[in-house]
Amino acid sequence: MLEKLSALEQQALEALEGITEEQALEAWRVAHLGRNAPLMQVFSALATLPREERPLVGQRANQVKTRLEQAFAEKQRQLKEAWLARTLQAERLDVTLPGRRPPLGRLHPSTQQLRRVLSILAEMGFQVFTSREVETDEYNFQLLNIPPHHPAREMQDTFYVDAGLKDDTYNWVLRTHTSPGQIHAMRYFAALNPQDPPPIRIALPGMCFRYEQITARSEIQFHQVEGLVVGHHVTFSDLKGTLVDFCRRMFGQEARVRFRPSYFPFTEPSAEVDVECFVCGGKGCSVCKYSGWLEILGAGMVHPVVLQNGGYDPQRYTGFAFGMGPERQFMLRYRVEDIRFFWSNDLRFLEQF
Ligand code: DAH
């Protein structure tokens, strides 16, 4: 019996040697340690042995069983380790490889400049007021003191919108400037207290559209930021002080600013504002076309007719307004030579800013 046990042990251990996968290992366990394994039959046969042989055979059988169990556990561990090693090899990662950068979005140059303008104006106490891009002829022109056959309309070639309405009471246009927002704003604030309308200090940002030949200098769409201040005793020196301050905040505290007389139907008097060329410092260069100055905005005292149209009595209220183009400012700042870059969606351009 003892020899038989040794033979069983040896056989089992030999069989275990060659095993390289889990399934075979399980089969081995069933064959050698399972309920019907020869070793287990030795245990059941113990009772039939002569009394004096029993302790020895029992002890030896237990020994073999323990030995096989240990060998099984060891094999199991080896297989697991081998599997892990194979997996690690197959899924090998080079942790020293530099990572792939996720593409980073950014704000469009127009938005960047728009926000810059608005944040400066906000610091100066201006609220933002927005109005619609599709306007009536009345708001875009007439209420701003530009009657239907006024020659000033030639300054702004207009996209007319076919609204497809049966009763086409209104002539719809894409707004050619943000100035109609002045009327919307004044009417909004005046309605809050018609007898005594509150003072106004707002910035009106937005997209504008003109029916233009697209060239390096003109686009059919562009932003404007309009400013409007209305109150009692608002004077031209308020306009001057505000715009000089704005230009210094925008172009640097050293920036020199000059006002030239101009004409807009909705302001009287009107002015255009130049800053000293920040590229050449006023000496003259290609950016300022050798004049030393860059035209930045249009401005003026709100025309009495416009105040009236907004619900503000021109006998009691005065105001000033101004309008500027963020794309133009951006072009001057970064010396962008072609306005068409703004809407051509060329990443080589956009990614520079
Ligand atoms: N709306 C004018 C334009 O598009 C710009 C402008 C000029 C706005 C003078 C104003 C202003 O508010 O006072 O050319």
Coordinates of C-alpha atoms and ligand atoms in Angstrom, one line a residue:
M1 CA 0.0 0.0 0.0
L2 CA 2.8 2.4 0.9
E3 CA 4.4 1.7 -2.5
K4 CA 1.2 2.3 -4.2
L5 CA 0.9 5.7 -2.5
S6 CA 4.4 6.6 -3.6
A7 CA 3.6 5.6 -7.1
L8 CA 0.4 7.7 -7.1
E9 CA 2.3 10.7 -5.7
Q10 CA 5.0 10.4 -8.3
Q11 CA 2.5 10.0 -11.2
A12 CA 0.5 12.9 -10.1
L13 CA 3.5 15.2 -9.7
E14 CA 4.8 14.2 -13.1
A15 CA 1.5 14.9 -14.7
L16 CA 1.4 18.3 -13.1
E17 CA 4.8 19.2 -14.5
G18 CA 3.6 19.4 -18.1
I19 CA 0.5 21.5 -17.4
T20 CA 0.5 25.0 -18.9
E21 CA -3.1 26.1 -18.7
E22 CA -5.9 26.5 -16.2
Q23 CA -8.3 24.1 -17.8
A24 CA -5.7 21.2 -17.7
L25 CA -4.9 22.2 -14.1
E26 CA -8.6 21.8 -13.1
A27 CA -8.7 18.4 -14.9
W28 CA -5.6 17.4 -12.9
R29 CA -7.2 18.4 -9.7
V30 CA -10.3 16.3 -10.4
A31 CA -8.2 13.4 -11.4
H32 CA -5.8 13.4 -8.5
L33 CA -7.6 15.1 -5.6
G34 CA -11.2 14.7 -6.7
R35 CA -13.7 12.5 -4.9
N36 CA -13.0 9.5 -7.3
A37 CA -9.2 9.9 -7.4
P38 CA -7.2 6.8 -6.6
L39 CA -5.7 8.6 -3.6
M40 CA -9.2 9.0 -2.2
Q41 CA -9.9 5.4 -2.7
V42 CA -7.0 4.6 -0.5
F43 CA -8.6 6.6 2.3
S44 CA -11.9 4.6 1.9
A45 CA -9.9 1.4 1.8
L46 CA -8.2 2.2 5.1
A47 CA -10.9 0.4 7.1
T48 CA -10.3 -2.8 5.3
L49 CA -6.6 -2.9 6.2
P50 CA -5.1 -4.9 9.0
R51 CA -5.2 -2.8 12.1
E52 CA -1.4 -2.4 12.5
E53 CA -1.0 -1.1 9.0
R54 CA -3.7 1.5 9.3
P55 CA -1.8 4.3 11.1
L56 CA 1.2 4.2 8.8
V57 CA -0.8 4.0 5.6
G58 CA -3.2 6.8 6.9
Q59 CA -0.3 9.0 7.7
R60 CA 1.4 8.5 4.4
A61 CA -1.9 9.0 2.5
N62 CA -2.3 12.3 4.3
Q63 CA 1.2 13.3 3.5
V64 CA 0.7 12.6 -0.2
K65 CA -2.6 14.5 -0.1
T66 CA -0.9 17.5 1.5
R67 CA 2.0 17.3 -0.9
L68 CA -0.4 17.2 -3.9
E69 CA -2.4 20.1 -2.6
Q70 CA 0.7 22.2 -2.2
A71 CA 1.9 21.3 -5.6
F72 CA -1.5 22.3 -7.0
A73 CA -1.5 25.6 -5.2
E74 CA 2.1 26.3 -6.4
K75 CA 1.1 25.4 -10.0
Q76 CA -1.9 27.6 -9.8
R77 CA 0.2 30.5 -8.7
Q78 CA 2.7 29.9 -11.5
L79 CA 0.0 29.9 -14.1
K80 CA -1.4 33.1 -12.8
E81 CA 2.0 34.7 -12.9
A82 CA 2.6 33.6 -16.4
W83 CA -0.8 34.9 -17.5
L84 CA 0.0 38.2 -15.9
A85 CA 3.4 38.4 -17.5
R86 CA 1.9 37.7 -20.9
T87 CA -0.9 40.3 -20.4
L88 CA 1.6 42.9 -19.3
Q89 CA 3.7 42.2 -22.4
A90 CA 0.8 42.3 -24.7
E91 CA -0.6 45.5 -23.3
R92 CA 2.7 47.1 -22.8
L93 CA 2.6 50.9 -22.4
D94 CA 5.5 53.2 -22.9
V95 CA 4.9 55.6 -20.0
T96 CA 7.8 57.8 -21.1
L97 CA 5.9 58.7 -24.4
P98 CA 4.8 62.3 -24.2
G99 CA 1.0 62.5 -24.0
R100 CA -1.2 63.7 -26.9
R101 CA -2.5 67.2 -26.2
P102 CA -6.2 67.6 -26.5
P103 CA -6.9 70.3 -29.0
L104 CA -7.7 73.5 -27.1
G105 CA -10.5 75.7 -28.2
R106 CA -10.1 79.5 -28.1
L107 CA -12.2 82.6 -28.5
H108 CA -12.5 84.0 -32.0
P109 CA -10.4 87.2 -32.5
S110 CA -13.6 89.2 -32.9
T111 CA -15.0 87.9 -29.6
Q112 CA -11.7 88.6 -27.9
Q113 CA -11.7 92.2 -29.0
L114 CA -15.4 92.6 -28.4
R115 CA -14.9 91.4 -24.8
R116 CA -12.0 93.7 -24.3
V117 CA -14.0 96.7 -25.5
L118 CA -17.0 95.7 -23.3
S119 CA -14.9 95.1 -20.2
I120 CA -13.3 98.5 -20.5
L121 CA -16.7 100.1 -21.0
A122 CA -18.0 98.1 -18.1
E123 CA -15.2 99.4 -15.9
M124 CA -16.4 102.9 -16.9
G125 CA -19.9 102.2 -15.8
F126 CA -21.6 101.1 -19.0
Q127 CA -24.2 98.4 -19.0
V128 CA -24.6 96.1 -22.0
F129 CA -27.8 96.3 -23.9
T130 CA -28.4 94.1 -27.0
S131 CA -31.0 94.3 -29.7
R132 CA -32.0 92.4 -32.8
E133 CA -30.0 91.9 -36.0
V134 CA -33.0 92.0 -38.3
E135 CA -34.4 95.5 -38.1
T136 CA -37.1 97.5 -39.7
D137 CA -36.2 100.3 -42.1
E138 CA -37.8 102.6 -39.5
Y139 CA -35.4 101.7 -36.7
N140 CA -32.3 101.2 -38.8
F141 CA -32.8 104.6 -40.6
Q142 CA -35.8 106.7 -40.1
L143 CA -35.9 107.0 -36.3
L144 CA -32.2 107.8 -36.5
N145 CA -33.0 110.9 -38.6
I146 CA -32.2 109.2 -41.9
P147 CA -35.4 109.6 -44.0
P148 CA -36.1 107.4 -47.0
H149 CA -34.4 109.5 -49.6
H150 CA -31.7 111.0 -47.4
P151 CA -28.3 110.9 -49.2
A152 CA -26.7 109.5 -46.0
R153 CA -28.2 106.1 -46.9
E154 CA -25.5 105.9 -49.5
M155 CA -23.0 105.6 -46.7
Q156 CA -24.5 102.2 -45.9
D157 CA -25.5 99.8 -48.6
T158 CA -28.2 97.6 -47.2
F159 CA -29.4 94.0 -47.3
Y160 CA -33.2 94.1 -47.5
V161 CA -35.0 91.0 -46.1
D162 CA -38.0 89.5 -47.9
A163 CA -40.1 88.7 -44.9
G164 CA -42.7 87.0 -47.1
L165 CA -45.5 88.6 -45.3
K166 CA -48.8 89.5 -47.0
D167 CA -49.1 92.7 -45.1
D168 CA -45.6 94.0 -45.6
T169 CA -46.1 97.1 -43.4
Y170 CA -42.4 97.1 -42.5
N171 CA -39.4 97.0 -44.7
W172 CA -37.1 94.5 -43.0
V173 CA -33.4 95.0 -43.3
L174 CA -30.3 93.4 -41.7
R175 CA -29.1 96.2 -39.5
T176 CA -26.3 98.2 -41.1
H177 CA -25.1 99.5 -37.7
T178 CA -25.8 99.1 -34.0
S179 CA -27.3 102.6 -33.8
P180 CA -30.9 101.3 -34.0
G181 CA -30.2 99.8 -30.6
Q182 CA -30.2 103.4 -29.3
I183 CA -33.8 103.8 -30.1
H184 CA -34.8 100.4 -28.6
A185 CA -32.8 101.3 -25.5
M186 CA -34.2 104.8 -25.0
R187 CA -37.8 103.5 -25.6
Y188 CA -37.2 100.7 -23.1
F189 CA -35.9 103.0 -20.4
A190 CA -38.4 105.8 -21.1
A191 CA -41.2 103.3 -20.7
L192 CA -40.0 102.6 -17.1
N193 CA -41.0 106.2 -16.2
P194 CA -42.4 108.2 -19.1
Q195 CA -42.8 111.4 -17.1
D196 CA -39.2 111.4 -16.0
P197 CA -37.1 108.9 -17.9
P198 CA -34.0 107.6 -16.1
P199 CA -30.5 108.4 -17.3
I200 CA -28.8 105.9 -19.6
R201 CA -25.2 104.7 -19.9
I202 CA -25.0 101.7 -22.1
A203 CA -22.9 99.7 -24.6
L204 CA -24.6 98.1 -27.5
P205 CA -22.5 95.3 -29.1
G206 CA -23.6 93.3 -32.1
M207 CA -23.2 92.0 -35.6
C208 CA -23.9 94.4 -38.5
F209 CA -24.3 93.7 -42.2
R210 CA -23.7 95.7 -45.4
Y211 CA -24.2 94.9 -49.0
E212 CA -20.6 95.5 -50.0
Q213 CA -18.1 94.2 -52.4
I214 CA -15.9 91.9 -50.2
T215 CA -12.3 93.1 -50.3
A216 CA -9.3 93.2 -48.0
R217 CA -10.8 96.3 -46.4
S218 CA -14.6 95.6 -46.3
E219 CA -16.7 92.6 -45.4
I220 CA -20.5 92.1 -45.6
Q221 CA -20.6 91.3 -41.8
F222 CA -18.7 92.8 -38.9
H223 CA -19.2 93.8 -35.3
Q224 CA -19.8 97.2 -33.9
V225 CA -20.0 98.5 -30.3
E226 CA -22.1 101.5 -29.8
G227 CA -22.1 103.6 -26.7
L228 CA -25.0 105.8 -25.6
V229 CA -25.2 108.2 -22.6
V230 CA -28.3 110.3 -22.0
G231 CA -29.1 112.5 -19.0
H232 CA -29.5 116.0 -17.7
H233 CA -26.6 118.3 -18.6
V234 CA -24.6 115.8 -20.6
T235 CA -22.2 117.8 -22.6
F236 CA -19.6 117.5 -25.4
S237 CA -16.9 117.7 -22.8
D238 CA -18.4 114.6 -21.2
L239 CA -18.2 112.9 -24.6
K240 CA -14.5 114.0 -25.0
G241 CA -13.5 113.0 -21.5
T242 CA -15.2 109.6 -21.8
L243 CA -13.6 108.8 -25.2
V244 CA -10.2 110.0 -24.3
D245 CA -10.3 107.9 -21.2
F246 CA -11.6 104.9 -23.3
C247 CA -8.8 105.3 -25.8
R248 CA -6.1 105.4 -23.1
R249 CA -7.5 102.3 -21.4
M250 CA -7.6 100.6 -24.8
F251 CA -4.4 101.8 -26.4
G252 CA -2.2 102.8 -23.4
Q253 CA -2.1 105.7 -21.0
E254 CA 0.3 107.6 -23.3
A255 CA -2.0 107.4 -26.3
R256 CA -2.7 110.8 -27.9
V257 CA -6.2 111.3 -29.2
R258 CA -7.6 113.8 -31.6
F259 CA -11.2 114.8 -32.6
R260 CA -12.0 115.8 -36.1
P261 CA -15.4 117.3 -37.1
S262 CA -17.5 114.9 -39.1
Y263 CA -21.1 114.2 -40.1
F264 CA -23.7 111.6 -39.0
P265 CA -27.4 112.2 -39.4
F266 CA -28.1 111.0 -35.8
T267 CA -25.6 113.2 -34.0
E268 CA -25.0 117.0 -34.0
P269 CA -22.3 118.0 -33.7
S270 CA -20.5 114.9 -34.9
A271 CA -16.8 113.9 -34.7
E272 CA -14.4 111.2 -35.7
V273 CA -11.8 110.2 -33.2
D274 CA -8.2 109.2 -34.1
V275 CA -5.5 107.8 -31.8
E276 CA -1.9 108.4 -32.5
C277 CA -0.6 105.5 -34.5
F278 CA 0.7 102.9 -31.9
V279 CA 2.7 101.1 -34.5
C280 CA 5.0 104.0 -35.4
G281 CA 4.3 106.3 -32.5
G282 CA 3.0 109.0 -34.8
K283 CA 6.0 109.2 -37.1
G284 CA 4.2 107.7 -40.0
C285 CA 4.2 104.2 -41.3
S286 CA 2.2 101.9 -43.7
V287 CA -0.4 101.0 -41.0
C288 CA -1.4 104.7 -40.5
K289 CA -0.8 105.4 -44.2
Y290 CA 2.0 107.9 -43.2
S291 CA -0.5 110.2 -41.4
G292 CA 0.6 109.3 -37.9
W293 CA -3.1 108.8 -36.9
L294 CA -5.5 105.9 -36.8
E295 CA -9.3 106.5 -37.1
I296 CA -11.0 104.6 -34.3
L297 CA -14.5 105.7 -33.9
G298 CA -17.4 108.0 -34.8
A299 CA -19.2 110.0 -32.2
G300 CA -21.4 113.0 -31.5
M301 CA -24.1 114.6 -29.4
V302 CA -27.4 112.7 -29.9
H303 CA -29.5 114.6 -32.3
P304 CA -32.6 116.2 -30.7
V305 CA -34.9 114.3 -33.2
V306 CA -33.3 111.0 -32.1
L307 CA -33.8 111.8 -28.4
Q308 CA -37.4 112.7 -29.2
N309 CA -37.9 109.5 -31.1
G310 CA -36.6 107.6 -28.1
G311 CA -39.0 109.2 -25.7
Y312 CA -36.5 111.6 -24.2
D313 CA -37.5 115.3 -24.3
P314 CA -34.6 117.1 -26.0
Q315 CA -35.5 120.3 -24.0
R316 CA -34.6 118.5 -20.8
Y317 CA -32.2 115.8 -21.8
T318 CA -29.0 115.7 -23.8
G319 CA -26.7 112.8 -24.6
F320 CA -23.8 111.6 -26.6
A321 CA -23.2 108.4 -28.6
F322 CA -20.3 106.7 -30.3
G323 CA -19.7 103.7 -32.5
M324 CA -16.6 101.6 -33.2
G325 CA -15.6 98.4 -35.0
P326 CA -13.8 95.7 -33.0
E327 CA -12.5 93.9 -36.1
R328 CA -10.9 97.1 -37.3
Q329 CA -9.3 97.7 -33.9
F330 CA -8.0 94.1 -33.8
M331 CA -6.5 94.5 -37.3
L332 CA -4.7 97.6 -36.2
R333 CA -3.5 96.0 -33.0
Y334 CA -2.1 92.9 -34.6
R335 CA -1.5 94.4 -38.1
V336 CA -3.9 92.0 -39.8
E337 CA -3.9 93.1 -43.3
D338 CA -7.0 91.4 -44.7
I339 CA -10.5 91.6 -43.0
R340 CA -11.6 88.5 -44.9
F341 CA -9.5 86.4 -42.4
F342 CA -12.1 86.9 -39.8
W343 CA -14.8 84.8 -41.5
S344 CA -12.8 82.5 -43.6
N345 CA -12.4 79.9 -40.8
D346 CA -8.7 79.3 -41.6
L347 CA -7.1 77.8 -38.5
R348 CA -3.7 79.0 -39.5
F349 CA -5.1 82.5 -38.9
L350 CA -7.3 81.8 -35.9
E351 CA -4.7 79.8 -34.0
Q352 CA -2.4 82.7 -33.8
F353 CA -4.5 84.5 -31.3
Ligands
DAH1 N1 -23.5 104.1 -36.9 C1 -22.2 104.7 -37.4 C2 -21.7 103.8 -38.5 O1 -22.1 102.7 -38.6 C3 -21.2 104.8 -36.4 C4 -21.5 105.9 -35.4 C5 -21.1 107.2 -35.6 C6 -22.3 105.6 -34.3 C7 -21.4 108.2 -34.7 C8 -22.6 106.6 -33.4 C9 -22.2 107.9 -33.6 O2 -23.3 106.3 -32.3 O3 -22.5 108.8 -32.7 O4 -20.9 104.3 -39.3

